[in-house]
Coordinates of C-alpha atoms and ligand atoms in Angstrom, one line a residue:
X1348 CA 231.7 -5.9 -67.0
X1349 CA 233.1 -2.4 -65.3
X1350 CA 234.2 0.1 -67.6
X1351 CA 237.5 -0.7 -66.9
X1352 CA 237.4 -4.3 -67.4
X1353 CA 235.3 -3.7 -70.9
X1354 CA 238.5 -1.3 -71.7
X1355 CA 241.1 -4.3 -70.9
X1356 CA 239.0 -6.8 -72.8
X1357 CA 239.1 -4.3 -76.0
X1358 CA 242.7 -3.7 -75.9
X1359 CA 243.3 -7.6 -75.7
X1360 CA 241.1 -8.2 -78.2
X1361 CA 243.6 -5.3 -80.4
X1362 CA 246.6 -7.4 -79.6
X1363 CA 245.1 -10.6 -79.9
X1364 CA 244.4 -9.4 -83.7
X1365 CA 247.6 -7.6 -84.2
X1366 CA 249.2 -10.9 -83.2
X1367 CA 247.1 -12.8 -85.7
X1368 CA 248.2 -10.7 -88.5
X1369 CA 251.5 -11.5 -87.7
X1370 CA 251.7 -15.5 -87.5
X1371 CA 252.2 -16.4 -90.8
X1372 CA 255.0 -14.0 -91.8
X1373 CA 256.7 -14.0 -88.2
X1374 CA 256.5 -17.4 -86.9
X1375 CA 260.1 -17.3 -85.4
X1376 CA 258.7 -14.4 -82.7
X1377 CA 256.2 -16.6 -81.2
X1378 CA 256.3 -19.3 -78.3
X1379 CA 252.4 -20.7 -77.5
X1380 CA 252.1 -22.0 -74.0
X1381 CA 248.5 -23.8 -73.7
X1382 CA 247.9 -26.8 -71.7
X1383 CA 244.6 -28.4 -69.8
X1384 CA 244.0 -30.1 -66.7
X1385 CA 244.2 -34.1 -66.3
X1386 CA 240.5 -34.7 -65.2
X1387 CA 239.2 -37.0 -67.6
X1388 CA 239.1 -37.5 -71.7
X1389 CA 239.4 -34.9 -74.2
X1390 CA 236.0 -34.0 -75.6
X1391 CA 234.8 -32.2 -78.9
X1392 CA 234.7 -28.9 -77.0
X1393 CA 238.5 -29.3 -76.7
X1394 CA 239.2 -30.3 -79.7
X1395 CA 237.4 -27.7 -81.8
X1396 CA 237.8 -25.1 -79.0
X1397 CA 241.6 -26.1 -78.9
X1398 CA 243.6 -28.8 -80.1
X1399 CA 242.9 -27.9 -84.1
X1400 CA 244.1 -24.4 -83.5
X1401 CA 247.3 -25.8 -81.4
X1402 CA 248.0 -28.2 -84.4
X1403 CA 247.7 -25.2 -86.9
X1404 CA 250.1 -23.4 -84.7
X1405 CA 252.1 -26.3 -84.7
X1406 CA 252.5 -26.8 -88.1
X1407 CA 253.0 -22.7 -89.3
X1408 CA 256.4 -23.3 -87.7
X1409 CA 256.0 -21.4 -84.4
X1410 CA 257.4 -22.7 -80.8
X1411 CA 254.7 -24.9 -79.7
X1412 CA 254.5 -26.0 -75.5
X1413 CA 251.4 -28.0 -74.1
X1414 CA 251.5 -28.3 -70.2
X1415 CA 249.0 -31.3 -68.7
X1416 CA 248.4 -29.1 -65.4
X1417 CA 248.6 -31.9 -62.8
X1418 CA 248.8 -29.9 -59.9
X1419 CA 245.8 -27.7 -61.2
X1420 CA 243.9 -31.1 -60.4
X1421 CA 243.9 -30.8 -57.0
X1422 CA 242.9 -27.2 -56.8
X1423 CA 239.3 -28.0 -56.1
X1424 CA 239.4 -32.0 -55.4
X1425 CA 240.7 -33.9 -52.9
X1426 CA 241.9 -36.3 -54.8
X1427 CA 244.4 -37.5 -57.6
X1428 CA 242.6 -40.7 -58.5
X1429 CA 243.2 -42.1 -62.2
X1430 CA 245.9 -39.5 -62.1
X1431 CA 248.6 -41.2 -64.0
X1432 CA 246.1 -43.1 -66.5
X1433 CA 244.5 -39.4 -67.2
X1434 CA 247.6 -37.8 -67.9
X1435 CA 249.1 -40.5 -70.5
X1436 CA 245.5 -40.8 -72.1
X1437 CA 246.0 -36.8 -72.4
X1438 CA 248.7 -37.3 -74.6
X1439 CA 247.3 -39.8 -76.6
X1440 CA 244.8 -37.7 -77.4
X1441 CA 247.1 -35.0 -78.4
X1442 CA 249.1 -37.0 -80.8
X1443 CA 246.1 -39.0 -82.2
X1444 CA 244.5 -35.2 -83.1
X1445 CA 248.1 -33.8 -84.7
X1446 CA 250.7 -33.1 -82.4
X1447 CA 253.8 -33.9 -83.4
X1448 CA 256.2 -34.5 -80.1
X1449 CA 259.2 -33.8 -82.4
X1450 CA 257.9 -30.3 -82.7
X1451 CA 255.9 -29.6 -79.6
X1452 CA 257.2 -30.0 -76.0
X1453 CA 254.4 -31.6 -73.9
X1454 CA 255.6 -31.7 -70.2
X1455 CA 253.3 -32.5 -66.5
X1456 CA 253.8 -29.4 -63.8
X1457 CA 254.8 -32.1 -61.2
X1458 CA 257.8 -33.1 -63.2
X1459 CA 259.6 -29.6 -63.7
X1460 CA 260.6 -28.5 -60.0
X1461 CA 262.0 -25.1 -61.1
X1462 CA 258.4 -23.9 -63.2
X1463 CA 257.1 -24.7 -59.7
X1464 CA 259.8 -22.6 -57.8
X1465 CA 258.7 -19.4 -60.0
X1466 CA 255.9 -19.3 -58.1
X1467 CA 257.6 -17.9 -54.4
X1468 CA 258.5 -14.4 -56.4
X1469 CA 255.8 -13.8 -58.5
X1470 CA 253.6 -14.9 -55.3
X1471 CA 255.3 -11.5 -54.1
X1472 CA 254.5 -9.6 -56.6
X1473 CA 250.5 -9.6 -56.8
X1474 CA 248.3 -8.0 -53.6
X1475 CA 245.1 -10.2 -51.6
X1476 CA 242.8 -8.5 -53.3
X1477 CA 243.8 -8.6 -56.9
X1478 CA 243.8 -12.7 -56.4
X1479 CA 240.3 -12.5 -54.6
X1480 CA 238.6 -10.8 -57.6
X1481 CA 239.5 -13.1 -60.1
X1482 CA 236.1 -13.9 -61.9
X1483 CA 237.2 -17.5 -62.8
X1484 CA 238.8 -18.4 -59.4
X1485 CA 235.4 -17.4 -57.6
X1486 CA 233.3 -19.5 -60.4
X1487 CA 235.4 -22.7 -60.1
X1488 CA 235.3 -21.7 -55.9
X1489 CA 231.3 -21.8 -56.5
X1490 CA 231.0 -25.0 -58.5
X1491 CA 233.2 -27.1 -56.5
X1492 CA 231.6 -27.0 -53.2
X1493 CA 234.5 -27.0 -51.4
X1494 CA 236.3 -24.1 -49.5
X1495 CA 238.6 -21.9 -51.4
X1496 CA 241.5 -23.7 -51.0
X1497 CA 245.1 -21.2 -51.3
X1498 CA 246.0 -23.1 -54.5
X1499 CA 243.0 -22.5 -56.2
X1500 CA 242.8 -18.9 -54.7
X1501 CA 246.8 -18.8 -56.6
X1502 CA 246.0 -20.7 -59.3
X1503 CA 246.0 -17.7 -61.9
X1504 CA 249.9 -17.1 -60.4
X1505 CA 250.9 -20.8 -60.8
X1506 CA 249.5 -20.5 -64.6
X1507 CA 252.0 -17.1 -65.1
X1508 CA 254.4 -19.9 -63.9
X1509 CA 253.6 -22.4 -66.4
X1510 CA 253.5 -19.2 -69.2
X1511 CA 256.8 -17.3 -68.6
X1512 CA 258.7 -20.5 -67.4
X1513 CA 259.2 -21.1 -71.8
X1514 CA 258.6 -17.0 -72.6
X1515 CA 255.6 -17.7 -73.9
X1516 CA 254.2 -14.9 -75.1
X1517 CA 250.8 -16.4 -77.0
X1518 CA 248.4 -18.4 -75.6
X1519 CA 244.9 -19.3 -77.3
X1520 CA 242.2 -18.6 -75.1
X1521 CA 238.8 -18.4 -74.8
X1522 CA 237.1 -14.6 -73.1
X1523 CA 236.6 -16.3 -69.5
X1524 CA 240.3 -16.9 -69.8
X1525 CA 241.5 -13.5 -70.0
X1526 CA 241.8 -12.2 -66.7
X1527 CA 244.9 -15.0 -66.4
X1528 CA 246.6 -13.2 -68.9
X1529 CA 246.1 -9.9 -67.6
X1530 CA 247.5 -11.3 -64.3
X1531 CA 250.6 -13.3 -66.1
X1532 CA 251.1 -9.7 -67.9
X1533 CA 251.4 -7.6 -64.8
X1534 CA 253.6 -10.2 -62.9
X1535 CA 256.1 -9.8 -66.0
X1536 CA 256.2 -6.3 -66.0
X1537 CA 256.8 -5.9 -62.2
X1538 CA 259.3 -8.3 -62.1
X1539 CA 261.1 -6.7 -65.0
X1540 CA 260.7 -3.4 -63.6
X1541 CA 261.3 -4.4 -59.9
X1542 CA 265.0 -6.6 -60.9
X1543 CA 265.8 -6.9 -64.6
X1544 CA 263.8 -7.7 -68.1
X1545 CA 263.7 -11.3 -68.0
X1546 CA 259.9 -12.1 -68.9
X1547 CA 257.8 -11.6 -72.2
X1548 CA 254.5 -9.6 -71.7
X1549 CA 252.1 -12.6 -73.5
X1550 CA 249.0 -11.7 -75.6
X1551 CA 246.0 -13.9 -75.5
X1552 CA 244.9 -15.3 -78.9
X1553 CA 241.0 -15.4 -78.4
X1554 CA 239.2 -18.2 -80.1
X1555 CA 237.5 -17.2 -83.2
X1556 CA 235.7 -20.5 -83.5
X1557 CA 232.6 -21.2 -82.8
X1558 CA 232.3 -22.9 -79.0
X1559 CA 230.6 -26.1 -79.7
X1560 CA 227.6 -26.8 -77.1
X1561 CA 227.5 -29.9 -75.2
X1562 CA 224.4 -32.2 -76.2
X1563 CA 221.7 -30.7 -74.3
X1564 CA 223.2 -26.6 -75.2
X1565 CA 225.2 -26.2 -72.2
X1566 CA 228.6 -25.8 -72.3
X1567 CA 230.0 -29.2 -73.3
X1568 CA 231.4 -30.7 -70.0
X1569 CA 232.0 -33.9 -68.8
X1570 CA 230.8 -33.3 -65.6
X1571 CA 227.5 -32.5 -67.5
X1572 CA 227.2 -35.7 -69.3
X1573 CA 227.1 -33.8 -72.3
X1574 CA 230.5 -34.4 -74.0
X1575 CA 231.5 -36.8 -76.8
X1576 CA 234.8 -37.6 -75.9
X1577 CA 237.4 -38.3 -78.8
X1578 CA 238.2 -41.4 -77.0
X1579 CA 234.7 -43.3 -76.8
X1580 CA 233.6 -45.6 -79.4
X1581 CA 231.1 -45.0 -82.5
X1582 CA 228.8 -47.1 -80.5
X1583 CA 229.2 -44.8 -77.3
X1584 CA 228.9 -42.0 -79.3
X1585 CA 225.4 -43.4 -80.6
X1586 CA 224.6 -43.9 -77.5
X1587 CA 225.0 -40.2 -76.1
X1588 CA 223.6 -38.9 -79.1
X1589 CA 220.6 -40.8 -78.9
X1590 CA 219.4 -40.0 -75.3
X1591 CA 220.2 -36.1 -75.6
X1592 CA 217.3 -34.5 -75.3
X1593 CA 215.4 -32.3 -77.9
X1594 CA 211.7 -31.4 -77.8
X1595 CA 208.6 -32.8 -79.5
X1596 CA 208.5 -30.3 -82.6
X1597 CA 209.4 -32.6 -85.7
X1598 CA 210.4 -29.9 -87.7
X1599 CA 213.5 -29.5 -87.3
X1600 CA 214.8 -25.9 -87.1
X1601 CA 218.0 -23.9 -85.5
X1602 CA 216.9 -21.7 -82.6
X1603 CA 219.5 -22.1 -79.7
X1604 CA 217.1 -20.0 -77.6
X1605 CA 214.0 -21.5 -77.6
X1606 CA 215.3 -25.3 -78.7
X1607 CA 218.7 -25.3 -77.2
X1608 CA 218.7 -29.4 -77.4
X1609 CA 217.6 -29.6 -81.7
X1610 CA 220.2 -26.5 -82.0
X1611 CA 222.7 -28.3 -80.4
X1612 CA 223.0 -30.9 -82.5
X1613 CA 222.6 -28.9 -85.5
X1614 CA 226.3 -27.0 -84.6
X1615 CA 227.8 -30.2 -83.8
X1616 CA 226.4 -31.9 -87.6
X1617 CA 227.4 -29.1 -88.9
X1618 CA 231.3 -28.3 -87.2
X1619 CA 231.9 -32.1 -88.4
X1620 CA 230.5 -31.6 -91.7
X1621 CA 231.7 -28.3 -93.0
X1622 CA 228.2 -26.9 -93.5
X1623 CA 225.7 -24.5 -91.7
X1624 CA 223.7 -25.2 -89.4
X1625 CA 220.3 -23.9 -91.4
X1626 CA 221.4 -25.9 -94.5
X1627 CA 221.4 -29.0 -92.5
X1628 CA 217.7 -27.8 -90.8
X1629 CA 216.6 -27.7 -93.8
X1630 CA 217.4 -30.6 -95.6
X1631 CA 216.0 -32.4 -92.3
X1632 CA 212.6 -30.7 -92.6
X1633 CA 209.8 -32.7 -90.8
X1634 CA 212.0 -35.8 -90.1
X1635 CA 211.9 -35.1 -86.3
X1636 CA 214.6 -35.6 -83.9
X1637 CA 215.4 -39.3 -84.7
X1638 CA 216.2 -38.0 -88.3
X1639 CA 218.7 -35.5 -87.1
X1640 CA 220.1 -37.7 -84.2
X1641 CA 221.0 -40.0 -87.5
X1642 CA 222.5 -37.4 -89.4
X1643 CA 224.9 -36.0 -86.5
X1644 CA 225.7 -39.7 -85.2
X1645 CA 227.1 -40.2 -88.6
X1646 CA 228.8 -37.0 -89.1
X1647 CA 230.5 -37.2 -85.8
X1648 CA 231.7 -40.9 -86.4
X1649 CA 233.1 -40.1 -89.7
X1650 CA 234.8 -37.2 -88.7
X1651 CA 236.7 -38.8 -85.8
X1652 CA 236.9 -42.2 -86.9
X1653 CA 240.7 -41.1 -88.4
X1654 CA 241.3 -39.9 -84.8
X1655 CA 239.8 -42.7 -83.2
X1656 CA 242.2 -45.1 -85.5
X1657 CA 245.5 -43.3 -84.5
X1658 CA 244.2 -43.2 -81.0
X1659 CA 244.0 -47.3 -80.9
X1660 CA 247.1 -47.8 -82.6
X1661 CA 248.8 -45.0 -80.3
X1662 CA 246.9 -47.4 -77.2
X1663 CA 248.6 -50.2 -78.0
X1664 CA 252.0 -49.0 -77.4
X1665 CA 252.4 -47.4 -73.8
X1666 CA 256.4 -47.2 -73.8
X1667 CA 256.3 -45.3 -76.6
X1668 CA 253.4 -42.4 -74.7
X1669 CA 255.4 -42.8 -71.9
X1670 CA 258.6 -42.0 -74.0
X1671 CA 256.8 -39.1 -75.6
X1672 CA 256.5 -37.5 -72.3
X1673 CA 259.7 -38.2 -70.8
X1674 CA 261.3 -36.4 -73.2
X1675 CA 259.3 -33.3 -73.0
X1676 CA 260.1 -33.3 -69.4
X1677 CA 263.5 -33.7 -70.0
X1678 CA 263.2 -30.6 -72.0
X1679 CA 260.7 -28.6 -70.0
X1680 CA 263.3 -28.8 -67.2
X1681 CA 266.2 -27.8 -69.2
X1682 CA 264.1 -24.6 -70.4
X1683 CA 263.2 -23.9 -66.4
X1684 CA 266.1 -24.4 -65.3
X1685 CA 268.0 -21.6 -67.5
X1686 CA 264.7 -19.0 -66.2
X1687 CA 265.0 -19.8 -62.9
X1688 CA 269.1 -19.0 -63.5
X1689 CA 267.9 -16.2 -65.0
X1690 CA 265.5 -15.2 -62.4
X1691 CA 268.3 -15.8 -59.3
X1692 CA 271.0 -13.8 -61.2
X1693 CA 268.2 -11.1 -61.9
X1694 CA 267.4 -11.2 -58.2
X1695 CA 271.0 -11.1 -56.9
X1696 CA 271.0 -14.4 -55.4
X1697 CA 273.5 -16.0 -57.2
X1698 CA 275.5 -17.6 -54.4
Ligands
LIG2340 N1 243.6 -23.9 -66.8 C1 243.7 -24.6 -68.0 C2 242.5 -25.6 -68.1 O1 241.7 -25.6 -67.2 C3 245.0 -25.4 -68.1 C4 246.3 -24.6 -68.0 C5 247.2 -24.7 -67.0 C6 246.7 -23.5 -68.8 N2 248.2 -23.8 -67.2 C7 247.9 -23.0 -68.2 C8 246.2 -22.9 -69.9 C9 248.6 -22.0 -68.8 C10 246.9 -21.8 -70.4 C11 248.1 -21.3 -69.9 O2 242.4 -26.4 -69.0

């Protein structure tokens, strides 16, 4: 990190925490904007990494907005395969984990033509280079394979979109996340300097939680094969759990360094279990891995079986998911379509 960037990150982090202090007694100031792309199935990483702290949000009475980022999927791909079946999975997964569509609006990008329009002026108001350094843009750029496309070098701009469309002015994210909001932040200010205050400057709420490692220590992906997915079955979940791989010490101890796989597993027993990870080690002693594989298979089944419940019964009625996000499109293009108003009268081109 340059100096400068360490200097951004610690006055986020100050705002982040001032905002925290704040929630409980001023929900009525806050609108959360968070969303995630339609690529696949929600996994553990999301759910601890996210969707609990969405629910909380939720449910302590602030302005709640979750956008499935469908035109975020083709940034790097070339394709939109299993596109639709993704997206209404994505919301079953929301409401099976908590969120209540009577309180949150949950909306697709591709459905809300003025969020999309926002993106000609703010396009104007950010230079080559400042979309060139973005540290996430060139990781995603280096993992795809492909050629940097223009959406995914604008990406970052098309997310200020998605932010300001609603005001939003928190969204939870994690550290590799915050050059976004330091891009959303600067569009807002220059377009309320450059025309008229319209836009909120939002603060990202950095994740306190613990990041829960995919089964083999890595991040927890599904492009790793590491990820238990709220949707798969106890049996699946077995499964995964079973072939992860953890080394031939059968004392079982937490090290993430030097056993990455045993350590692993210990975080995930002990995120679905409420207790730490050395407790757990402990009690385990020399039972070796197939002890522990036991112990977290079980602790991960109980924990989501609740989820896993709402999820089938939520499965079995389509119309109604398909209702659910209807209506929070409905919505999402009444809200865009008084910013863009906004925006037009703010620009002078009200015709
Ligand atoms: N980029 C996020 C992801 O990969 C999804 C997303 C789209 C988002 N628009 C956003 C997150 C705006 C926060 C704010 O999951």
């Amino acid at each position: 990190m340059s100096n400068n960037e360490s200097n951004t990150f610690l006055a986020q982090q100050k705002m982040s925490d001032a905002v925290k202090g704040d929630l409980a007694e001023h929900p009525e100031k806050y609108v959360m904007l968070s969303g995630d792309r339609p690529t696949g199935r929600l996994h553990l990483g999301h759910y601890f990494g996210t969707l609990k702290e969405r629910v909380m949000l939720q449910d302590a009475g602030i302005k709640t907005n979750i956008i499935i980022a469908d035109y975020q999927v083709i940034t790097d791909r070339d394709t939109t395969e299993n596109i639709s079946d993704n997206v209404l999975n994505m919301v079953i997964d929301y409401l099976a984990c908590g969120i209540d569509p009577a309180k949150t609006m949950i909306f697709t990008h591709s459905s809300v033509p003025a969020l999309n329009q926002l993106m000609l002026p703010f396009l104007s108001l950010v230079s080559e280079s400042e979309l060139l350094r973005n540290p996430t843009v060139k990781a995603e750029k280096e993992a795809s394979g492909h050629a940097l496309t223009g959406l995914l070098l604008t990406y970052p701009v098309h997310q200020a979109c998605d932010i300001l469309f609603c005001k939003g002015n928190i969204v939870p994210v994690g550290k590799d996340q915050l050059p976004h909001i330091e891009q959303t932040r600067q569009i807002a200010r220059r377009f309320n300097e450059r025309y008229a205050n319209v836009f909120p400057e939002p603060v990202g709420l950095l994740n306190d939680s613990v990041e829960i490692p995919g089964l083999d220590g890595r991040k927890m992906s599904k492009s790793y094969g590491n990820a238990i997915s709220l949707a798969s079955t106890a049996e699946e979940t077995a499964k995964l759990i079973k072939k992860s791989q953890t080394d031939s010490d059968r004392n079982i101890t937490f090290d993430p360094e030097t056993r990455p796989g045993v350590s692993a597993l210990l975080t995930t027993a002990a995120l679905t279990t409420g207790r730490s990870e050395r407790e757990i080690a402990e009690e385990i002693g020399d039972g070796g891995s197939g002890t522990l594989k036991k112990y977290v298979t079980e602790s991960v089944n109980a924990y989501l079986e609740p989820i896993r419940e709402r999820r089938r019964e939520l499965e079995r009625d389509i119309p109604y998911i398909r209702e659910v996000l209807a209506e929070g499109n409905k919505l999402a293009n009444d809200v865009a379509e008084t910013t863009l108003n906004e925006v037009r009268e703010a620009m002078g081109m009200v015709y």
